[in-house]
Every structure is written in C-alpha cells, then in structure tokens.
CSV table of C-alpha atoms in Angstrom, one decimal:
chain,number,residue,atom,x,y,z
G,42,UNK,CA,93.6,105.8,136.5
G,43,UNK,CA,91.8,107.1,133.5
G,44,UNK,CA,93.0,107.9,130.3
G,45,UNK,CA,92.2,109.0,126.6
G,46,UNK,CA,93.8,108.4,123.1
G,47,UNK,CA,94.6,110.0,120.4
G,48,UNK,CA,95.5,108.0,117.3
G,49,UNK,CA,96.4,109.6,113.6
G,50,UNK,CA,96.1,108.0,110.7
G,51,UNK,CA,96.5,108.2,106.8
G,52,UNK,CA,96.9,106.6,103.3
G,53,UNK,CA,95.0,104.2,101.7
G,54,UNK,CA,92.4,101.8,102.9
G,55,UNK,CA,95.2,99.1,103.5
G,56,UNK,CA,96.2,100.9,106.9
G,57,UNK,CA,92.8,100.4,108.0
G,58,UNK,CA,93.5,96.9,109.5
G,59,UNK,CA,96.5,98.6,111.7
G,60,UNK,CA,94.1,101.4,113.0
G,61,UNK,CA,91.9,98.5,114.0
G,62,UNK,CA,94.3,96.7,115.9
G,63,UNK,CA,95.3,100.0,117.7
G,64,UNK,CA,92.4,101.1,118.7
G,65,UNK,CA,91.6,98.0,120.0
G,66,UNK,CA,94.6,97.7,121.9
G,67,UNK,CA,93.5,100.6,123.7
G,68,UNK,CA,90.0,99.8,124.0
G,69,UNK,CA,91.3,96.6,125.9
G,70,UNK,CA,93.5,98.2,128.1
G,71,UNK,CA,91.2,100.6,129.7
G,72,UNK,CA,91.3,103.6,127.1
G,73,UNK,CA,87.7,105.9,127.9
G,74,UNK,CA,87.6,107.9,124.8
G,75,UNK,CA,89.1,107.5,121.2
G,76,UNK,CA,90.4,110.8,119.3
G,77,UNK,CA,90.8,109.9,115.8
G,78,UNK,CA,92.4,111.9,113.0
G,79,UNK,CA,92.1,111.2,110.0
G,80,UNK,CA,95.0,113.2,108.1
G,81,UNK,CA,94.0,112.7,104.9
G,82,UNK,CA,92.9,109.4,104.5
G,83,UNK,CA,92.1,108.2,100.8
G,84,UNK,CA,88.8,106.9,101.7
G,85,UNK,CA,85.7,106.4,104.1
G,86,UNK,CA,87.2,106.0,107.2
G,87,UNK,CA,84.9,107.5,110.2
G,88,UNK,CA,82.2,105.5,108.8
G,89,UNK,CA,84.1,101.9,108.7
G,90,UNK,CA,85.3,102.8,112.6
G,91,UNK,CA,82.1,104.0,114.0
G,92,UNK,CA,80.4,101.1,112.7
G,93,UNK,CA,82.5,98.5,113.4
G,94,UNK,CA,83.1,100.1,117.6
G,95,UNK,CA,79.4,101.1,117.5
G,96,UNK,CA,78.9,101.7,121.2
G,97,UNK,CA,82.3,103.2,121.8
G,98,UNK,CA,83.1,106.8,121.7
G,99,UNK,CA,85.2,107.9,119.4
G,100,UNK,CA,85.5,111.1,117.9
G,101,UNK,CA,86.9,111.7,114.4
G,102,UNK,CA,88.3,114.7,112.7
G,103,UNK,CA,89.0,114.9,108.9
G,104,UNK,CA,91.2,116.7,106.8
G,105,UNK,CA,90.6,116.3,103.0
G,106,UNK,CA,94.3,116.1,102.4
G,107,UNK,CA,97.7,115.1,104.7
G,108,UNK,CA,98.6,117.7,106.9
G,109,UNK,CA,101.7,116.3,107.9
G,110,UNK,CA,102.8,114.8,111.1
G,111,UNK,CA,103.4,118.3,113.2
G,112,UNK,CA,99.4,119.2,112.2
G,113,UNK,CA,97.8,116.0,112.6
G,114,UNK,CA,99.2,115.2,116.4
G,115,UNK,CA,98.5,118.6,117.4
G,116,UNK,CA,95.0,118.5,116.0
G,117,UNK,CA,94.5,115.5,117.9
G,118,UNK,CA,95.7,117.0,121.2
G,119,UNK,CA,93.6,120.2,120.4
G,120,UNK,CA,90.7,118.0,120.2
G,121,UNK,CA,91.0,116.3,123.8
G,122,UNK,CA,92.0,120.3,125.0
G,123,UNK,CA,88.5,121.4,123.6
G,124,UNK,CA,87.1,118.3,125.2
G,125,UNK,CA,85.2,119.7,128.9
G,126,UNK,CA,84.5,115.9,129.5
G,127,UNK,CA,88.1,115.1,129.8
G,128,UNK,CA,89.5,116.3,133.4
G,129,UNK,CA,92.4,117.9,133.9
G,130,UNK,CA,93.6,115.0,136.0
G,131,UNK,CA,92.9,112.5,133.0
G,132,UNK,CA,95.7,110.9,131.0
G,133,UNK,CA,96.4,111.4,127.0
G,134,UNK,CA,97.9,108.8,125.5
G,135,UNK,CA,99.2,109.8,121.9
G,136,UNK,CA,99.8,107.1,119.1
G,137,UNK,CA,100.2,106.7,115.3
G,138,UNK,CA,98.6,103.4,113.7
G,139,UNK,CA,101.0,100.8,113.5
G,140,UNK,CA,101.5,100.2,117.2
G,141,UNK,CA,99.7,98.3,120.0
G,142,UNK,CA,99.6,98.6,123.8
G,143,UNK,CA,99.0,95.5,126.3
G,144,UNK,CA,96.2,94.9,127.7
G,145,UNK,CA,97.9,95.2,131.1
G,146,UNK,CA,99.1,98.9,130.9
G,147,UNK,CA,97.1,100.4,133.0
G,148,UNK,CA,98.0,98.3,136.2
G,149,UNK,CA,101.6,98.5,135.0
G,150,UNK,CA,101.9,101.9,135.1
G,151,UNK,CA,100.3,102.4,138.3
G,152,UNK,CA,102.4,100.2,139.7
G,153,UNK,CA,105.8,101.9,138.8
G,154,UNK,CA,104.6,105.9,138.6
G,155,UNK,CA,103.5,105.1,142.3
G,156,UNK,CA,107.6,104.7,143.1
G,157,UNK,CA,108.3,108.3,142.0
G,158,UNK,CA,107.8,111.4,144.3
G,159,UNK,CA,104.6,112.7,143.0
G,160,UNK,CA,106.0,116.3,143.1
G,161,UNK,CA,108.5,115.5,140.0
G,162,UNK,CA,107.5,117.3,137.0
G,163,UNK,CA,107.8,114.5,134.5
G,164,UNK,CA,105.8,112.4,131.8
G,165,UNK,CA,106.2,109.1,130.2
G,166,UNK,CA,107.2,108.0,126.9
G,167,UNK,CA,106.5,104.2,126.4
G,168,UNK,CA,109.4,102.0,125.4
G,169,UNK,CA,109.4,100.5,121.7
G,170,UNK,CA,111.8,98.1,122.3
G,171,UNK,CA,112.2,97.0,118.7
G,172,UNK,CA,113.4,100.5,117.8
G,173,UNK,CA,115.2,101.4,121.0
G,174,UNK,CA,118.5,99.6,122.1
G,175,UNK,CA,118.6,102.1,125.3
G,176,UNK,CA,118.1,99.4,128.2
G,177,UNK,CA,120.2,96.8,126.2
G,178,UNK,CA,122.8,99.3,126.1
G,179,UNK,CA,122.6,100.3,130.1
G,180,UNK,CA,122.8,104.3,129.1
G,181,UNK,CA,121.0,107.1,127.6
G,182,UNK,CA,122.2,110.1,125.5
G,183,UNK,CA,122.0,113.4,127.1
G,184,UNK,CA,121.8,116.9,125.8
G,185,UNK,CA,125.3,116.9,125.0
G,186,UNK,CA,124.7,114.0,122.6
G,187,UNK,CA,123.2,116.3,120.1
G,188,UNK,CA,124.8,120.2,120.7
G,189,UNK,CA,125.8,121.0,117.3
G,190,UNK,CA,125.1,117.8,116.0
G,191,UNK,CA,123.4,117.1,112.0
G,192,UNK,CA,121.2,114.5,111.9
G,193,UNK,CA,122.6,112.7,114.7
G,194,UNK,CA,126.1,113.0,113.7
G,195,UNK,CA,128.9,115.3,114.9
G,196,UNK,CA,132.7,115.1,114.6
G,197,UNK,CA,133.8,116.8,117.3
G,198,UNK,CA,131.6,115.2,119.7
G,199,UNK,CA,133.4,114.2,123.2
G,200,UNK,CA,131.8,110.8,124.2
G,201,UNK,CA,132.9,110.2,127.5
G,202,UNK,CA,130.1,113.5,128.4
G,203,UNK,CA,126.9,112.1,126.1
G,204,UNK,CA,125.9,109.7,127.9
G,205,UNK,CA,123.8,108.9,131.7
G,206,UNK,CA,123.5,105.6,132.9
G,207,UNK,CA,120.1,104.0,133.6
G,208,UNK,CA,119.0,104.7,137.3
G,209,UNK,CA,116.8,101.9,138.9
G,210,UNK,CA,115.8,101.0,135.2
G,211,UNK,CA,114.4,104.0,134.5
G,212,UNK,CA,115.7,106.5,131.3
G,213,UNK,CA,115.6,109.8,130.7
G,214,UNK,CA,115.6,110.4,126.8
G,215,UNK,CA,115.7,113.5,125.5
G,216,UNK,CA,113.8,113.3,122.0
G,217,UNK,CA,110.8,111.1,121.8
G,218,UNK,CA,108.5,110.1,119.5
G,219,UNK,CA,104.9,110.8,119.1
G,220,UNK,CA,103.7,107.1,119.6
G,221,UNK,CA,104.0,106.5,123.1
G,222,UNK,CA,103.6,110.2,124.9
G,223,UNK,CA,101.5,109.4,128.2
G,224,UNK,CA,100.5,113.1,130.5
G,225,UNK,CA,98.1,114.4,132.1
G,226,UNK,CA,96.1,116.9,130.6
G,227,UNK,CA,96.7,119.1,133.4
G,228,UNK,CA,100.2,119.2,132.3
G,229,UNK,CA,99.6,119.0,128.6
G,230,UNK,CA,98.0,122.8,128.6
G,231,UNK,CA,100.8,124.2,129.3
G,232,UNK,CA,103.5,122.6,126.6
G,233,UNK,CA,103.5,124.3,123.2
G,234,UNK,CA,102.8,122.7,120.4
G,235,UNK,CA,105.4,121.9,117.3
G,236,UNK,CA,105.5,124.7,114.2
G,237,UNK,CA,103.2,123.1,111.7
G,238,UNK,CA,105.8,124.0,109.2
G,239,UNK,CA,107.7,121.0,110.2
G,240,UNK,CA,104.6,119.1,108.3
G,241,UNK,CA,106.8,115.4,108.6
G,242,UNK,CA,109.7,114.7,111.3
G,243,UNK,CA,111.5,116.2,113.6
G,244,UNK,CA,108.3,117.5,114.9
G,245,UNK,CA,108.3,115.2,117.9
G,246,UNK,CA,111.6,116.3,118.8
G,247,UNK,CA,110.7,119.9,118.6
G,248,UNK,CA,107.7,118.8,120.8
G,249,UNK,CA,110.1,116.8,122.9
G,250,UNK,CA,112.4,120.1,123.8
G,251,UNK,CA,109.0,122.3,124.3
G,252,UNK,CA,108.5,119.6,126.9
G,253,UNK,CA,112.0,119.9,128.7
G,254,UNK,CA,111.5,123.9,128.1
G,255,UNK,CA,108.6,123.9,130.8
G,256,UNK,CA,110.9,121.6,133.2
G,257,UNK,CA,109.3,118.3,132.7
G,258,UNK,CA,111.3,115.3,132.4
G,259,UNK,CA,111.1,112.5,130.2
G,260,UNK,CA,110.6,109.1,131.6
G,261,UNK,CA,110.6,105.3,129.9
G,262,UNK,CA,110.7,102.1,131.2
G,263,UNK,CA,111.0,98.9,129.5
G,264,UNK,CA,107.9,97.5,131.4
G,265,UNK,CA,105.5,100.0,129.4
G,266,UNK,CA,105.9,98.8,126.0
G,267,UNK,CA,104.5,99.7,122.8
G,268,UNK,CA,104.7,96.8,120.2
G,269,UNK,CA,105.3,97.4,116.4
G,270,UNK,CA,102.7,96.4,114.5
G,271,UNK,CA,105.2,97.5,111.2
G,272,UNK,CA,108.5,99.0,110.6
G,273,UNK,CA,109.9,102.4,109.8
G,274,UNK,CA,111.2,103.3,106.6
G,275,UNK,CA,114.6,103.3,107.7
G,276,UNK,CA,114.7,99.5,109.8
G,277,UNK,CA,115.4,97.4,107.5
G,278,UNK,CA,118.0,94.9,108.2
G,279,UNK,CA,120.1,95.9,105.2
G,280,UNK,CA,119.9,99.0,104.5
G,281,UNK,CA,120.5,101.0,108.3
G,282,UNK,CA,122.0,104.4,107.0
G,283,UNK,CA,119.5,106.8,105.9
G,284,UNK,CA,122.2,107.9,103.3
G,285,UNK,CA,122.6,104.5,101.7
G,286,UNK,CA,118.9,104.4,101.2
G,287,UNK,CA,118.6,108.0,100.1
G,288,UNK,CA,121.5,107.6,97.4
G,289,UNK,CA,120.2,103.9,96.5
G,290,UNK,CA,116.9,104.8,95.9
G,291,UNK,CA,115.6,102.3,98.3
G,292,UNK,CA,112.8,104.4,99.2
G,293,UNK,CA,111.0,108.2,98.5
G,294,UNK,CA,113.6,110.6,98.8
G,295,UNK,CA,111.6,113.2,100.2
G,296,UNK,CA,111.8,111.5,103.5
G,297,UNK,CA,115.5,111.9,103.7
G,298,UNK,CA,114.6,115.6,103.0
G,299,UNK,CA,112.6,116.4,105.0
G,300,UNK,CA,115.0,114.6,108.0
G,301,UNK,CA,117.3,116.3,107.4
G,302,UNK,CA,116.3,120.0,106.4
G,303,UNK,CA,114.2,119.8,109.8
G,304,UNK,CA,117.0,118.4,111.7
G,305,UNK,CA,119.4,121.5,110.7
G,306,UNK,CA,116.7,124.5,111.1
G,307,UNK,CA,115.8,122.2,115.0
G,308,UNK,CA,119.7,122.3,115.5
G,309,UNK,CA,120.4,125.6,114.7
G,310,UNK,CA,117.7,127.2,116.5
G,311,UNK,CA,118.1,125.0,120.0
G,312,UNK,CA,121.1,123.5,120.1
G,313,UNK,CA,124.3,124.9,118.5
G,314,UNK,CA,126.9,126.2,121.6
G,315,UNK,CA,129.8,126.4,118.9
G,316,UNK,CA,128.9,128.2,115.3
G,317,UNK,CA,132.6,126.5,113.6
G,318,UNK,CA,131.6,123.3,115.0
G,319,UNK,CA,128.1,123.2,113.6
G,320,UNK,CA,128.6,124.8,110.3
G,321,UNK,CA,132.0,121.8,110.4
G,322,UNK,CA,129.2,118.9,111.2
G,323,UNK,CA,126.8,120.5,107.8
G,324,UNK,CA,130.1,120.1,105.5
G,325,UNK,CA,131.2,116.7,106.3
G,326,UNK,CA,127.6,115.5,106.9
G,327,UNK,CA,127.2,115.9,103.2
G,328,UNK,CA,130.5,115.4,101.7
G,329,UNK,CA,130.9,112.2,103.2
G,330,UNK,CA,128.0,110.6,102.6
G,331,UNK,CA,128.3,111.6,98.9
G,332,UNK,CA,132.0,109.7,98.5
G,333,UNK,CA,130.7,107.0,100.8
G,334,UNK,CA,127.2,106.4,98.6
G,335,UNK,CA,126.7,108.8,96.2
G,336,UNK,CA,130.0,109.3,93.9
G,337,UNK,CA,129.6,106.1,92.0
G,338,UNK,CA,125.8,106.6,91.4
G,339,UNK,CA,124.3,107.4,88.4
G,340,UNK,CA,121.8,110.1,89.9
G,341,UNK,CA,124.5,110.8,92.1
G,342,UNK,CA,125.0,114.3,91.8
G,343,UNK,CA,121.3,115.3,91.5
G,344,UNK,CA,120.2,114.0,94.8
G,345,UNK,CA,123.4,115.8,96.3
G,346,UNK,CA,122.6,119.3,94.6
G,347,UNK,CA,118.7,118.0,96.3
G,348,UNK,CA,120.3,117.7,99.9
G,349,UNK,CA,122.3,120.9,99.6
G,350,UNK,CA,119.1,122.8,98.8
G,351,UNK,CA,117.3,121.1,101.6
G,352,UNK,CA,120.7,122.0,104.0
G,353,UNK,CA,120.0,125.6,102.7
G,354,UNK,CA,116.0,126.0,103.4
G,355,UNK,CA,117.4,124.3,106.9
G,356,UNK,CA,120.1,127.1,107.7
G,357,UNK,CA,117.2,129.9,106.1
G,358,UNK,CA,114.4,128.4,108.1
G,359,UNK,CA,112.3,127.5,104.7
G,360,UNK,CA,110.0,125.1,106.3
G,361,UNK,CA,106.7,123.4,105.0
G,362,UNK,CA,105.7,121.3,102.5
G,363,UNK,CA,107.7,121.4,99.5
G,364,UNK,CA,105.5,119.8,97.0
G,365,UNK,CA,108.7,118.1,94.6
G,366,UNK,CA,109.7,115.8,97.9
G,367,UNK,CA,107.9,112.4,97.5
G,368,UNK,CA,107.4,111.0,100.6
C-alpha cells in the first residue's frame, strides 16, 4: 500500500512542535510524500521543515493570511490532484497538526480493508477515540439523527430510528472530520470539494455529505487510531456545552459563530424533511440556551442579539469570514 499526506497548519511558531510530531508520525508509518499547507502561519515555516526533514519530500504551499479550514484542506487535496507522480491507485491521508498516527498503520489497515468486498464504494475515517464515544457506546447515528436538527439538537427527534448498531466492529458515521480521511485518489477526483465560504467548521461535514452524495460509505474502526496530540476548544472536562462556554466567555466567541451559522445554512440546504420542525429546533435552540446560560450574564443579551444575527446570515446563506468574530 502507498499513501500521501496532507497536513495544514497555522498560528504562531508554538504549533511548530505539533507539526513536527505529525509529520513524523507519518514519515514512520510509511507516508511517500508530505503536502504541507501552511494557512497562514505567523512565521518561517517551509524553511524550519525542509531543513530539519532534509531528504524527505515535502511540498509546501503558503498563504500570507488564514484561509479558513474549508480553503486550506481543499488546497491541500488540490495539490496531490495536480500531483502526476501520485497514482490514481495511491492513498491520501488528510490531517490537521495536533494528531499522530502509529507507526503500524499501514499493516493494520491492510489487514482489515482486505475483509471488505473490494467492490464497496467506501473510504475510511480513522477513529479518535478520545473524541469519539461511538464503539464504547455499541451504535452509530444515522441520517435520521440530524434531519432538521440545529447544531446537533432537535426536539422532535424520535430516538428509537437514529441509531445503527456496530456490525462486526465496524461504524458507519455520517459526518467526519478532516483529520483522519484515508481514499484513494482514484476516488477522491470525483468528490466535490466544501464551499470555501464556510472558511471554519462544518466544512468537513459538508465534505462528509459530498462524499455520501457520490455513494461512498463511511467506514471507522477502532483499530486505526489517530491519537490527540491536543484538545478541542470545546473538551474540556468542565465546561462540555458549547453554550456554557459561549455565554461564559470561556473562549473566542467567534467559534461558537461560526458553528452554528454554518450548522443552520448545512441544515437547511441538506437536511430539513419538515419546515415547522426545523424553524421549531432554531427557536428553542436559542431561547433555551439563553435562560439556561445567558439570562443571568452580564453580556448576556449582547452575545444573544450576536447568535440571532449569526441564526439569520445561516437561514440567508451569508457565509464567509465575518471579520468581528474572534476565533
């Protein structure tokens, strides 16, 4: 087996030890080619890498200033598109730079992809078990999880038809991140890539649905792991809701923004079967997480007039980067 990967990165020189570690993760488990972008990066970074992997080929494309998530990732895939060395039979494994894959992936994957009838359109998405409780739990969400859904939560939502059990420990999610997508090139060409306009999240999940769109299936198991080399903005132990940390302050609140104005306009356009239920789901989304974490606070009211507007360029499809959002 052969694969590429593509790796994005950003910020300031103290993410520079994480891209390190990634790449050589993937250096050690067999990776023939290195596709680094550097989305923005507030200094030197091609330099540092190609000296300190001198002898390893890795290519690098810079932008000046962040693109976002939805233009970086798709940069990098454009780059190993554009690539004639890289065979349509080749693998493209995508990651961000705060994750590491074992050394033993390779033989891993052989190992189970070989069990599946070759003839299945499907690709891989490798399992970050400290951010996914899916084998623990024995069951994935399906489609139905998220028809009409905001943000992940919907009121009207019949449980008993969301969720598949695991079949011969194998899942089948149906949104994904970008950190961990493992296809074939062959089958990359033919996926379309997410609307830039996204610029951060939900990106991957419009990805995720282009993928489904041209009949591939999703596949993870918990022997092809990726390991977190840091944690997400919203993992910390305390602090789980998004809206607790949006109306506490506990962190930027353009990130909460952007979540959820992406979510709505990704919702609306894929997945609503039921207008009342939907526009039912917006309302309640933000009313009740107001009362529950925002009535008492003193900014209150001004982050909720900010998530209505957000709702609003959602519903309108008012996309791309809105300069006032601090991520």
């Amino acid at each position: 087996m052969s694969f590429v990967s593509i790796i994005v990165t950003y910020g300031n020189v103290d993410r520079y030890e994480g891209v390190v570690n990634t790449i050589e993760s993937v250096v050690d488990a067999g990776t023939k080619k290195v596709f680094l972008v550097d989305n923005g990066c507030h200094y030197s970074i091609s330099s540092k890498i190609k000296n300190q992997f001198s002898g390893f080929n890795i290519r690098v494309r810079r932008f000046e200033e962040n693109k976002g998530s939805a233009e970086g990732f798709s940069t990098g895939i454009k780059m190993v598109m554009e690539d004639a060395q890289v065979s349509g039979q080749t693998y493209i494994l995508i990651l961000d730079d705060d994750v590491l894959l074992d050394r033993n992936f390779a033989d891993r994957f052989l190992s189970i992809n070989q069990t599946l009838v070759e003839s299945n359109k499907h690709v891989w998405s490798l399992f970050r078990k400290d951010r996914d409780e899916t084998f623990a739990n024995g069951y994935d969400r399906n489609i139905n999880y998220y028809y009409n859904s905001v943000a992940g939560f919907s009121l009207l939502r019949k449980s008993r038809k969301n969720f598949n059990s695991i079949l011969n420990n194998i899942s089948c999610p149906i949104f994904v991140p970008w950190a961990g997508l493992f296809i074939k090139k062959k089958d990359l060409v033919s996926i379309e890539l997410p609307d830039p306009k996204f610029f951060v999240y939900e990106d991957d999940a419009d990805f995720s649905l282009n993928i489904r769109k041209q009949e591939y299936k999703i596949l993870r198991s918990p022997e092809l792991v990726l390991r977190e080399n840091s944690k997400s903005w919203f993992e910390s132990d305390s602090k789980k809701s998004g809206y607790k940390i949006y109306y506490g302050g506990f962190a930027n609140s353009g990130r909460f923004l952007y979540k959820v104005r992406n979510n709505i306009y990704l919702i609306r356009r894929n997945l609503v079967t039921n207008v009342f239920a939907f526009y039912t789901n917006v309302f309640i989304f933000i009313i009740a997480g107001f009362i529950k974490y925002g009535k008492f606070n003193k900014d209150g009211f001004t982050r909720l007039k900010l998530l209505c507007q957000a709702v609003t360029d959602g519903l309108r499809k008012n996309l791309g980067e809105n300069k006032n959002w601090k991520l």
